[in-house]
Amino acid sequence: MPTPKWCLVTGSSRGIGAAIARKLADDGFAIVLHARSNRQACEELAAELGSRGTPTRILMFDVSDRETAAGILQADMAEHGAYYGIVCNAGITRDTPFPAMEGNQWDAVLRTDLDSFYNVLSPCIMPMIQNRKGGRIITISSISGVVGNRGQVNYSAAKAGIIGATKALALELAKRNITVNCIAPGIIETDMTSNLPLDELRKMVPLRRLGTADDIAAAASFLMSDGAAYITRQVINVNGGMA
Ligand code: NDP
């Protein structure tokens, strides 16, 4: 049996990240699960994937904590080698109309959703390059980062920043055969959206349904595959036709 390619999926304890981890496992990748605090959910998912024959391990750290993230990622790679694929998925919202937005709401979203691009990828890129086997980086933006969304000035800023960072990194890594692409989901039913008026929001979707985590996982699966080798620096909108 060939050695499996390892993919790190940040924020894979639940929601979109868990669906991506499951799908990539189905595709034959070995999976590094990750979360901030929900270790039990990661352990349950690791057991599920393991029972289907997927090698897994779990990392726990806050993606907004640069030093801790670097330390844990470097220790993991020192023991197990570079990742072939990385999905930067972990994220949060702190929604409020801009005039009422507190500094801590701005900071929390920018640090978690945008700084995590640097905090997670920076320690991983040189090992990936030195591995000389190419690679895949997938970032998760949002329709809010593409078109902007009221009540989400902080989140729209962070998610638009992810798109710019993704496109720039794609240029830097193209000659290394490492593709860097972004998925911009629309409204996906997860814990993140559970407090939103989903029946109202559904009416705004041309396809007349909310997205599922599996809809996003399908796009991630394709971008991670060998078949996507000639796709880099792109934003794939998965939003039911909203934009
Ligand atoms: P969930 O709230 O369901 O899950 C969030 C995941 O991210 C959890 O695994 C959580 O870990 C982890 N996480 C959150 N903050 C941190 C942190 N500081 N450090 C490490 N891990 C963290 O979110 P979704 O699955 O809905 O969203 C996943 C991604 O998709 C996010 O980037 C989000 O912005 C984006 N997105 C979501 C949309 C939606 O409609 N749901 C639409 C567009 C984009 P733990 O369990 O330990 O808290």
PDB file of C-alpha atoms and ligand atoms in Angstrom:
ATOM      1  CA  MET A   1       0.000   0.000   0.000  1.00  0.00           C
ATOM      2  CA  PRO A   2       1.389   3.466  -0.866  1.00  0.00           C
ATOM      3  CA  THR A   3       1.993   5.881   2.024  1.00  0.00           C
ATOM      4  CA  PRO A   4      -1.130   8.006   2.429  1.00  0.00           C
ATOM      5  CA  LYS A   5      -0.955  11.739   1.878  1.00  0.00           C
ATOM      6  CA  TRP A   6      -1.712  13.673   5.045  1.00  0.00           C
ATOM      7  CA  CYS A   7      -4.149  16.588   5.060  1.00  0.00           C
ATOM      8  CA  LEU A   8      -4.579  18.997   7.965  1.00  0.00           C
ATOM      9  CA  VAL A   9      -8.122  20.356   8.281  1.00  0.00           C
ATOM     10  CA  THR A  10      -8.387  23.166  10.815  1.00  0.00           C
ATOM     11  CA  GLY A  11     -11.668  23.450  12.696  1.00  0.00           C
ATOM     12  CA  SER A  12     -12.672  19.877  11.903  1.00  0.00           C
ATOM     13  CA  SER A  13     -14.416  19.028  15.176  1.00  0.00           C
ATOM     14  CA  ARG A  14     -17.790  19.896  13.612  1.00  0.00           C
ATOM     15  CA  GLY A  15     -19.594  21.681  10.798  1.00  0.00           C
ATOM     16  CA  ILE A  16     -17.887  22.258   7.461  1.00  0.00           C
ATOM     17  CA  GLY A  17     -14.460  21.144   8.667  1.00  0.00           C
ATOM     18  CA  ALA A  18     -15.779  17.788   9.896  1.00  0.00           C
ATOM     19  CA  ALA A  19     -17.552  17.213   6.563  1.00  0.00           C
ATOM     20  CA  ILE A  20     -14.350  18.050   4.683  1.00  0.00           C
ATOM     21  CA  ALA A  21     -12.347  15.665   6.889  1.00  0.00           C
ATOM     22  CA  ARG A  22     -14.858  12.856   6.259  1.00  0.00           C
ATOM     23  CA  LYS A  23     -14.839  13.438   2.509  1.00  0.00           C
ATOM     24  CA  LEU A  24     -11.047  13.639   2.246  1.00  0.00           C
ATOM     25  CA  ALA A  25     -10.832  10.430   4.275  1.00  0.00           C
ATOM     26  CA  ASP A  26     -13.223   8.799   1.791  1.00  0.00           C
ATOM     27  CA  ASP A  27     -10.892  10.025  -0.949  1.00  0.00           C
ATOM     28  CA  GLY A  28      -7.996   8.123   0.627  1.00  0.00           C
ATOM     29  CA  PHE A  29      -6.183  10.904   2.483  1.00  0.00           C
ATOM     30  CA  ALA A  30      -4.901  10.507   6.025  1.00  0.00           C
ATOM     31  CA  ILE A  31      -6.328  13.234   8.216  1.00  0.00           C
ATOM     32  CA  VAL A  32      -4.967  15.556  10.896  1.00  0.00           C
ATOM     33  CA  LEU A  33      -8.037  16.756  12.775  1.00  0.00           C
ATOM     34  CA  HIS A  34      -7.921  20.032  14.639  1.00  0.00           C
ATOM     35  CA  ALA A  35     -10.051  22.197  16.918  1.00  0.00           C
ATOM     36  CA  ARG A  36      -9.657  24.873  19.539  1.00  0.00           C
ATOM     37  CA  SER A  37     -11.368  23.249  22.513  1.00  0.00           C
ATOM     38  CA  ASN A  38     -13.691  20.453  21.398  1.00  0.00           C
ATOM     39  CA  ARG A  39     -11.300  17.514  21.743  1.00  0.00           C
ATOM     40  CA  GLN A  40     -14.058  15.033  22.399  1.00  0.00           C
ATOM     41  CA  ALA A  41     -15.715  15.743  19.055  1.00  0.00           C
ATOM     42  CA  CYS A  42     -12.335  15.299  17.343  1.00  0.00           C
ATOM     43  CA  GLU A  43     -11.779  12.009  19.138  1.00  0.00           C
ATOM     44  CA  GLU A  44     -15.202  10.739  18.080  1.00  0.00           C
ATOM     45  CA  LEU A  45     -14.531  11.717  14.471  1.00  0.00           C
ATOM     46  CA  ALA A  46     -11.047  10.175  14.625  1.00  0.00           C
ATOM     47  CA  ALA A  47     -12.603   6.924  15.865  1.00  0.00           C
ATOM     48  CA  GLU A  48     -15.164   7.016  13.052  1.00  0.00           C
ATOM     49  CA  LEU A  49     -12.520   7.630  10.399  1.00  0.00           C
ATOM     50  CA  GLY A  50     -10.173   5.093  11.972  1.00  0.00           C
ATOM     51  CA  SER A  51     -12.881   2.422  11.850  1.00  0.00           C
ATOM     52  CA  ARG A  52     -13.009   2.995   8.102  1.00  0.00           C
ATOM     53  CA  GLY A  53      -9.248   2.559   7.825  1.00  0.00           C
ATOM     54  CA  THR A  54      -8.152   6.201   7.718  1.00  0.00           C
ATOM     55  CA  PRO A  55      -5.013   7.086   9.683  1.00  0.00           C
ATOM     56  CA  THR A  56      -5.776  10.145  11.844  1.00  0.00           C
ATOM     57  CA  ARG A  57      -4.268  12.262  14.558  1.00  0.00           C
ATOM     58  CA  ILE A  58      -5.541  15.296  16.450  1.00  0.00           C
ATOM     59  CA  LEU A  59      -4.028  18.707  17.125  1.00  0.00           C
ATOM     60  CA  MET A  60      -5.579  21.204  19.532  1.00  0.00           C
ATOM     61  CA  PHE A  61      -4.718  24.891  19.424  1.00  0.00           C
ATOM     62  CA  ASP A  62      -6.251  28.316  19.005  1.00  0.00           C
ATOM     63  CA  VAL A  63      -5.523  29.489  15.448  1.00  0.00           C
ATOM     64  CA  SER A  64      -5.305  33.081  16.673  1.00  0.00           C
ATOM     65  CA  ASP A  65      -2.410  32.173  19.008  1.00  0.00           C
ATOM     66  CA  ARG A  66       0.631  32.444  16.724  1.00  0.00           C
ATOM     67  CA  GLU A  67       3.300  31.003  19.011  1.00  0.00           C
ATOM     68  CA  THR A  68       1.273  28.067  20.217  1.00  0.00           C
ATOM     69  CA  ALA A  69       0.117  27.219  16.699  1.00  0.00           C
ATOM     70  CA  ALA A  70       3.675  27.296  15.370  1.00  0.00           C
ATOM     71  CA  GLY A  71       4.996  25.187  18.243  1.00  0.00           C
ATOM     72  CA  ILE A  72       2.348  22.481  17.872  1.00  0.00           C
ATOM     73  CA  LEU A  73       2.508  22.367  14.076  1.00  0.00           C
ATOM     74  CA  GLN A  74       6.326  22.246  14.022  1.00  0.00           C
ATOM     75  CA  ALA A  75       6.397  19.457  16.599  1.00  0.00           C
ATOM     76  CA  ASP A  76       3.809  17.482  14.609  1.00  0.00           C
ATOM     77  CA  MET A  77       5.704  17.887  11.328  1.00  0.00           C
ATOM     78  CA  ALA A  78       9.035  17.079  12.994  1.00  0.00           C
ATOM     79  CA  GLU A  79       7.589  13.735  14.050  1.00  0.00           C
ATOM     80  CA  HIS A  80       5.415  12.888  11.057  1.00  0.00           C
ATOM     81  CA  GLY A  81       6.655  14.948   8.107  1.00  0.00           C
ATOM     82  CA  ALA A  82       5.136  17.745   6.047  1.00  0.00           C
ATOM     83  CA  TYR A  83       1.451  17.860   5.152  1.00  0.00           C
ATOM     84  CA  TYR A  84       0.456  17.327   1.532  1.00  0.00           C
ATOM     85  CA  GLY A  85      -2.769  19.270   1.967  1.00  0.00           C
ATOM     86  CA  ILE A  86      -3.974  21.981   4.323  1.00  0.00           C
ATOM     87  CA  VAL A  87      -7.540  23.235   4.604  1.00  0.00           C
ATOM     88  CA  CYS A  88      -7.691  26.508   6.547  1.00  0.00           C
ATOM     89  CA  ASN A  89     -11.262  26.247   7.718  1.00  0.00           C
ATOM     90  CA  ALA A  90     -11.470  27.292  11.383  1.00  0.00           C
ATOM     91  CA  GLY A  91     -13.394  30.518  11.797  1.00  0.00           C
ATOM     92  CA  ILE A  92     -15.850  32.483  13.897  1.00  0.00           C
ATOM     93  CA  THR A  93     -18.402  35.283  13.541  1.00  0.00           C
ATOM     94  CA  ARG A  94     -19.136  38.140  15.945  1.00  0.00           C
ATOM     95  CA  ASP A  95     -21.955  39.867  14.076  1.00  0.00           C
ATOM     96  CA  THR A  96     -23.260  43.300  14.931  1.00  0.00           C
ATOM     97  CA  PRO A  97     -24.050  46.486  12.955  1.00  0.00           C
ATOM     98  CA  PHE A  98     -20.856  48.470  12.518  1.00  0.00           C
ATOM     99  CA  PRO A  99     -21.836  51.523  14.605  1.00  0.00           C
ATOM    100  CA  ALA A 100     -22.328  49.233  17.592  1.00  0.00           C
ATOM    101  CA  MET A 101     -19.356  47.004  16.913  1.00  0.00           C
ATOM    102  CA  GLU A 102     -16.971  46.755  19.860  1.00  0.00           C
ATOM    103  CA  GLY A 103     -13.226  46.608  19.344  1.00  0.00           C
ATOM    104  CA  ASN A 104     -13.115  43.125  20.786  1.00  0.00           C
ATOM    105  CA  GLN A 105     -15.605  41.891  18.162  1.00  0.00           C
ATOM    106  CA  TRP A 106     -13.438  43.308  15.410  1.00  0.00           C
ATOM    107  CA  ASP A 107     -10.247  41.913  16.919  1.00  0.00           C
ATOM    108  CA  ALA A 108     -11.603  38.433  17.616  1.00  0.00           C
ATOM    109  CA  VAL A 109     -12.790  37.947  14.039  1.00  0.00           C
ATOM    110  CA  LEU A 110      -9.698  39.405  12.385  1.00  0.00           C
ATOM    111  CA  ARG A 111      -7.362  37.408  14.618  1.00  0.00           C
ATOM    112  CA  THR A 112      -9.208  34.143  14.206  1.00  0.00           C
ATOM    113  CA  ASP A 113     -10.347  34.353  10.582  1.00  0.00           C
ATOM    114  CA  LEU A 114      -7.505  36.304   8.946  1.00  0.00           C
ATOM    115  CA  ASP A 115      -4.406  36.018  11.155  1.00  0.00           C
ATOM    116  CA  SER A 116      -4.947  32.248  11.154  1.00  0.00           C
ATOM    117  CA  PHE A 117      -3.896  32.242   7.497  1.00  0.00           C
ATOM    118  CA  TYR A 118      -0.418  33.315   8.621  1.00  0.00           C
ATOM    119  CA  ASN A 119      -0.417  31.445  11.919  1.00  0.00           C
ATOM    120  CA  VAL A 120      -1.255  28.071  10.361  1.00  0.00           C
ATOM    121  CA  LEU A 121       0.358  28.287   6.949  1.00  0.00           C
ATOM    122  CA  SER A 122       3.610  30.049   7.812  1.00  0.00           C
ATOM    123  CA  PRO A 123       5.062  27.124   9.823  1.00  0.00           C
ATOM    124  CA  CYS A 124       3.871  24.584   7.221  1.00  0.00           C
ATOM    125  CA  ILE A 125       5.012  26.062   3.933  1.00  0.00           C
ATOM    126  CA  MET A 126       8.787  25.461   4.017  1.00  0.00           C
ATOM    127  CA  PRO A 127       8.363  21.791   5.009  1.00  0.00           C
ATOM    128  CA  MET A 128       5.813  21.396   2.200  1.00  0.00           C
ATOM    129  CA  ILE A 129       8.217  22.982  -0.297  1.00  0.00           C
ATOM    130  CA  GLN A 130      11.192  20.941   0.946  1.00  0.00           C
ATOM    131  CA  ASN A 131       9.134  17.776   0.593  1.00  0.00           C
ATOM    132  CA  ARG A 132       9.225  18.362  -3.184  1.00  0.00           C
ATOM    133  CA  LYS A 133       5.958  16.534  -3.752  1.00  0.00           C
ATOM    134  CA  GLY A 134       3.753  19.505  -4.553  1.00  0.00           C
ATOM    135  CA  GLY A 135       0.760  20.175  -2.381  1.00  0.00           C
ATOM    136  CA  ARG A 136      -2.673  21.630  -1.956  1.00  0.00           C
ATOM    137  CA  ILE A 137      -3.783  24.577   0.165  1.00  0.00           C
ATOM    138  CA  ILE A 138      -7.471  25.390   0.431  1.00  0.00           C
ATOM    139  CA  THR A 139      -8.743  28.386   2.349  1.00  0.00           C
ATOM    140  CA  ILE A 140     -12.344  28.957   3.386  1.00  0.00           C
ATOM    141  CA  SER A 141     -13.612  32.464   2.783  1.00  0.00           C
ATOM    142  CA  SER A 142     -17.303  33.383   2.587  1.00  0.00           C
ATOM    143  CA  ILE A 143     -19.809  35.061   0.333  1.00  0.00           C
ATOM    144  CA  SER A 144     -19.490  37.884   2.897  1.00  0.00           C
ATOM    145  CA  GLY A 145     -15.888  38.326   1.797  1.00  0.00           C
ATOM    146  CA  VAL A 146     -16.882  38.385  -1.866  1.00  0.00           C
ATOM    147  CA  VAL A 147     -19.803  40.816  -1.807  1.00  0.00           C
ATOM    148  CA  GLY A 148     -19.865  42.175   1.787  1.00  0.00           C
ATOM    149  CA  ASN A 149     -22.710  41.626   4.220  1.00  0.00           C
ATOM    150  CA  ARG A 150     -24.473  43.964   6.613  1.00  0.00           C
ATOM    151  CA  GLY A 151     -23.781  43.217  10.269  1.00  0.00           C
ATOM    152  CA  GLN A 152     -20.554  41.518   9.255  1.00  0.00           C
ATOM    153  CA  VAL A 153     -18.101  44.313   8.512  1.00  0.00           C
ATOM    154  CA  ASN A 154     -15.486  42.535  10.620  1.00  0.00           C
ATOM    155  CA  TYR A 155     -16.153  39.134   9.059  1.00  0.00           C
ATOM    156  CA  SER A 156     -16.357  40.555   5.514  1.00  0.00           C
ATOM    157  CA  ALA A 157     -12.994  42.257   6.043  1.00  0.00           C
ATOM    158  CA  ALA A 158     -11.346  39.083   7.289  1.00  0.00           C
ATOM    159  CA  LYS A 159     -12.848  36.885   4.601  1.00  0.00           C
ATOM    160  CA  ALA A 160     -11.973  39.338   1.811  1.00  0.00           C
ATOM    161  CA  GLY A 161      -8.446  39.378   3.228  1.00  0.00           C
ATOM    162  CA  ILE A 162      -8.328  35.607   2.929  1.00  0.00           C
ATOM    163  CA  ILE A 163      -9.106  35.884  -0.778  1.00  0.00           C
ATOM    164  CA  GLY A 164      -6.259  38.352  -1.358  1.00  0.00           C
ATOM    165  CA  ALA A 165      -3.829  36.292   0.678  1.00  0.00           C
ATOM    166  CA  THR A 166      -4.828  33.114  -1.158  1.00  0.00           C
ATOM    167  CA  LYS A 167      -4.280  34.658  -4.582  1.00  0.00           C
ATOM    168  CA  ALA A 168      -0.894  36.111  -3.600  1.00  0.00           C
ATOM    169  CA  LEU A 169       0.344  32.875  -2.027  1.00  0.00           C
ATOM    170  CA  ALA A 170      -0.797  30.963  -5.115  1.00  0.00           C
ATOM    171  CA  LEU A 171       1.583  33.060  -7.191  1.00  0.00           C
ATOM    172  CA  GLU A 172       4.476  32.449  -4.797  1.00  0.00           C
ATOM    173  CA  LEU A 173       3.979  28.677  -4.636  1.00  0.00           C
ATOM    174  CA  ALA A 174       2.985  27.919  -8.229  1.00  0.00           C
ATOM    175  CA  LYS A 175       6.528  27.030  -9.299  1.00  0.00           C
ATOM    176  CA  ARG A 176       6.650  24.539  -6.428  1.00  0.00           C
ATOM    177  CA  ASN A 177       3.605  22.735  -7.811  1.00  0.00           C
ATOM    178  CA  ILE A 178       1.594  23.717  -4.740  1.00  0.00           C
ATOM    179  CA  THR A 179      -1.879  24.969  -5.613  1.00  0.00           C
ATOM    180  CA  VAL A 180      -3.624  27.521  -3.410  1.00  0.00           C
ATOM    181  CA  ASN A 181      -7.350  28.039  -3.837  1.00  0.00           C
ATOM    182  CA  CYS A 182     -10.249  29.418  -1.882  1.00  0.00           C
ATOM    183  CA  ILE A 183     -13.809  28.219  -1.357  1.00  0.00           C
ATOM    184  CA  ALA A 184     -16.384  30.907  -0.616  1.00  0.00           C
ATOM    185  CA  PRO A 185     -19.476  29.262   0.877  1.00  0.00           C
ATOM    186  CA  GLY A 186     -22.895  30.880   0.948  1.00  0.00           C
ATOM    187  CA  ILE A 187     -25.276  30.136   3.830  1.00  0.00           C
ATOM    188  CA  ILE A 188     -24.476  26.693   5.185  1.00  0.00           C
ATOM    189  CA  GLU A 189     -26.452  24.987   7.953  1.00  0.00           C
ATOM    190  CA  THR A 190     -24.004  24.531  10.835  1.00  0.00           C
ATOM    191  CA  ASP A 191     -23.662  25.725  14.440  1.00  0.00           C
ATOM    192  CA  MET A 192     -22.396  29.031  13.033  1.00  0.00           C
ATOM    193  CA  THR A 193     -25.723  29.812  11.363  1.00  0.00           C
ATOM    194  CA  SER A 194     -28.047  28.161  13.882  1.00  0.00           C
ATOM    195  CA  ASN A 195     -29.187  31.494  15.355  1.00  0.00           C
ATOM    196  CA  LEU A 196     -29.966  33.112  11.982  1.00  0.00           C
ATOM    197  CA  PRO A 197     -33.485  33.394  10.472  1.00  0.00           C
ATOM    198  CA  LEU A 198     -32.868  30.525   8.079  1.00  0.00           C
ATOM    199  CA  ASP A 199     -36.386  30.463   6.570  1.00  0.00           C
ATOM    200  CA  GLU A 200     -35.975  34.092   5.539  1.00  0.00           C
ATOM    201  CA  LEU A 201     -32.458  33.553   4.255  1.00  0.00           C
ATOM    202  CA  ARG A 202     -33.521  30.538   2.202  1.00  0.00           C
ATOM    203  CA  LYS A 203     -35.681  32.825   0.062  1.00  0.00           C
ATOM    204  CA  MET A 204     -32.576  34.752  -0.978  1.00  0.00           C
ATOM    205  CA  VAL A 205     -30.970  31.655  -2.468  1.00  0.00           C
ATOM    206  CA  PRO A 206     -31.705  31.073  -6.167  1.00  0.00           C
ATOM    207  CA  LEU A 207     -31.471  27.300  -5.652  1.00  0.00           C
ATOM    208  CA  ARG A 208     -34.091  27.668  -2.851  1.00  0.00           C
ATOM    209  CA  ARG A 209     -32.226  25.754  -0.222  1.00  0.00           C
ATOM    210  CA  LEU A 210     -29.488  26.383   2.275  1.00  0.00           C
ATOM    211  CA  GLY A 211     -26.135  24.767   1.700  1.00  0.00           C
ATOM    212  CA  THR A 212     -24.927  21.721   3.560  1.00  0.00           C
ATOM    213  CA  ALA A 213     -21.460  21.076   4.899  1.00  0.00           C
ATOM    214  CA  ASP A 214     -21.276  18.270   2.336  1.00  0.00           C
ATOM    215  CA  ASP A 215     -21.771  20.817  -0.479  1.00  0.00           C
ATOM    216  CA  ILE A 216     -18.562  22.515   0.665  1.00  0.00           C
ATOM    217  CA  ALA A 217     -16.768  19.219   1.244  1.00  0.00           C
ATOM    218  CA  ALA A 218     -17.454  18.219  -2.370  1.00  0.00           C
ATOM    219  CA  ALA A 219     -15.640  21.320  -3.625  1.00  0.00           C
ATOM    220  CA  ALA A 220     -12.752  20.748  -1.210  1.00  0.00           C
ATOM    221  CA  SER A 221     -12.495  17.135  -2.351  1.00  0.00           C
ATOM    222  CA  PHE A 222     -12.148  18.245  -5.951  1.00  0.00           C
ATOM    223  CA  LEU A 223      -9.581  20.941  -5.194  1.00  0.00           C
ATOM    224  CA  MET A 224      -7.534  18.440  -3.154  1.00  0.00           C
ATOM    225  CA  SER A 225      -7.624  15.846  -5.954  1.00  0.00           C
ATOM    226  CA  ASP A 226      -5.045  15.197  -8.664  1.00  0.00           C
ATOM    227  CA  GLY A 227      -7.711  16.277 -11.140  1.00  0.00           C
ATOM    228  CA  ALA A 228      -7.439  19.858  -9.870  1.00  0.00           C
ATOM    229  CA  ALA A 229      -3.695  20.043 -10.565  1.00  0.00           C
ATOM    230  CA  TYR A 230      -4.075  22.894 -13.086  1.00  0.00           C
ATOM    231  CA  ILE A 231      -6.335  25.029 -10.872  1.00  0.00           C
ATOM    232  CA  THR A 232      -4.680  27.595  -8.652  1.00  0.00           C
ATOM    233  CA  ARG A 233      -5.342  31.178  -7.443  1.00  0.00           C
ATOM    234  CA  GLN A 234      -9.108  30.698  -7.791  1.00  0.00           C
ATOM    235  CA  VAL A 235     -12.139  31.393  -5.644  1.00  0.00           C
ATOM    236  CA  ILE A 236     -14.833  28.725  -5.978  1.00  0.00           C
ATOM    237  CA  ASN A 237     -18.215  30.109  -4.946  1.00  0.00           C
ATOM    238  CA  VAL A 238     -20.494  27.451  -3.459  1.00  0.00           C
ATOM    239  CA  ASN A 239     -23.590  29.452  -2.629  1.00  0.00           C
ATOM    240  CA  GLY A 240     -26.646  28.213  -4.509  1.00  0.00           C
ATOM    241  CA  GLY A 241     -26.333  31.067  -6.980  1.00  0.00           C
ATOM    242  CA  MET A 242     -26.405  33.939  -4.469  1.00  0.00           C
ATOM    243  CA  ALA A 243     -23.557  35.818  -6.163  1.00  0.00           C
TER     244      ALA A 243
HETATM  245  P1  NDP B   1     -18.666  25.998  13.152  1.00  0.00           P
HETATM  246  O1  NDP B   1     -18.913  27.093  14.120  1.00  0.00           O
HETATM  247  O2  NDP B   1     -19.687  24.930  12.963  1.00  0.00           O
HETATM  248  O3  NDP B   1     -17.251  25.275  13.481  1.00  0.00           O
HETATM  249  C1  NDP B   1     -16.122  26.073  13.669  1.00  0.00           C
HETATM  250  C2  NDP B   1     -14.893  25.199  13.770  1.00  0.00           C
HETATM  251  O4  NDP B   1     -13.744  26.065  13.879  1.00  0.00           O
HETATM  252  C3  NDP B   1     -14.863  24.318  14.997  1.00  0.00           C
HETATM  253  O5  NDP B   1     -14.145  23.140  14.702  1.00  0.00           O
HETATM  254  C4  NDP B   1     -14.095  25.164  16.006  1.00  0.00           C
HETATM  255  O6  NDP B   1     -13.436  24.404  17.021  1.00  0.00           O
HETATM  256  C5  NDP B   1     -13.079  25.810  15.098  1.00  0.00           C
HETATM  257  N1  NDP B   1     -12.573  27.071  15.630  1.00  0.00           N
HETATM  258  C6  NDP B   1     -13.258  28.217  15.841  1.00  0.00           C
HETATM  259  N2  NDP B   1     -12.453  29.155  16.362  1.00  0.00           N
HETATM  260  C7  NDP B   1     -11.233  28.582  16.481  1.00  0.00           C
HETATM  261  C8  NDP B   1      -9.989  29.040  16.970  1.00  0.00           C
HETATM  262  N3  NDP B   1      -9.813  30.271  17.449  1.00  0.00           N
HETATM  263  N4  NDP B   1      -8.935  28.184  16.948  1.00  0.00           N
HETATM  264  C9  NDP B   1      -9.096  26.936  16.473  1.00  0.00           C
HETATM  265  N5  NDP B   1     -10.245  26.447  16.002  1.00  0.00           N
HETATM  266  C10 NDP B   1     -11.302  27.257  16.018  1.00  0.00           C
HETATM  267  O7  NDP B   1     -18.369  26.750  11.764  1.00  0.00           O
HETATM  268  P2  NDP B   1     -18.689  26.326  10.248  1.00  0.00           P
HETATM  269  O8  NDP B   1     -18.389  24.900  10.053  1.00  0.00           O
HETATM  270  O9  NDP B   1     -20.013  26.867   9.888  1.00  0.00           O
HETATM  271  O10 NDP B   1     -17.614  27.232   9.486  1.00  0.00           O
HETATM  272  C11 NDP B   1     -16.376  26.731   9.025  1.00  0.00           C
HETATM  273  C12 NDP B   1     -15.724  27.802   8.156  1.00  0.00           C
HETATM  274  O11 NDP B   1     -16.585  28.124   7.070  1.00  0.00           O
HETATM  275  C13 NDP B   1     -15.454  29.112   8.893  1.00  0.00           C
HETATM  276  O12 NDP B   1     -14.243  29.664   8.440  1.00  0.00           O
HETATM  277  C14 NDP B   1     -16.604  29.975   8.451  1.00  0.00           C
HETATM  278  O13 NDP B   1     -16.293  31.341   8.535  1.00  0.00           O
HETATM  279  C15 NDP B   1     -16.793  29.512   7.026  1.00  0.00           C
HETATM  280  N6  NDP B   1     -18.099  29.795   6.490  1.00  0.00           N
HETATM  281  C16 NDP B   1     -19.235  29.294   7.068  1.00  0.00           C
HETATM  282  C17 NDP B   1     -20.469  29.584   6.534  1.00  0.00           C
HETATM  283  C18 NDP B   1     -21.751  29.074   7.116  1.00  0.00           C
HETATM  284  O14 NDP B   1     -22.823  29.515   6.640  1.00  0.00           O
HETATM  285  N7  NDP B   1     -21.745  28.176   8.092  1.00  0.00           N
HETATM  286  C19 NDP B   1     -20.602  30.442   5.345  1.00  0.00           C
HETATM  287  C20 NDP B   1     -19.363  30.933   4.831  1.00  0.00           C
HETATM  288  C21 NDP B   1     -18.157  30.602   5.383  1.00  0.00           C
HETATM  289  P3  NDP B   1     -14.183  24.057  18.439  1.00  0.00           P
HETATM  290  O15 NDP B   1     -15.217  23.007  18.122  1.00  0.00           O
HETATM  291  O16 NDP B   1     -13.110  23.577  19.322  1.00  0.00           O
HETATM  292  O17 NDP B   1     -14.812  25.335  18.900  1.00  0.00           O
END
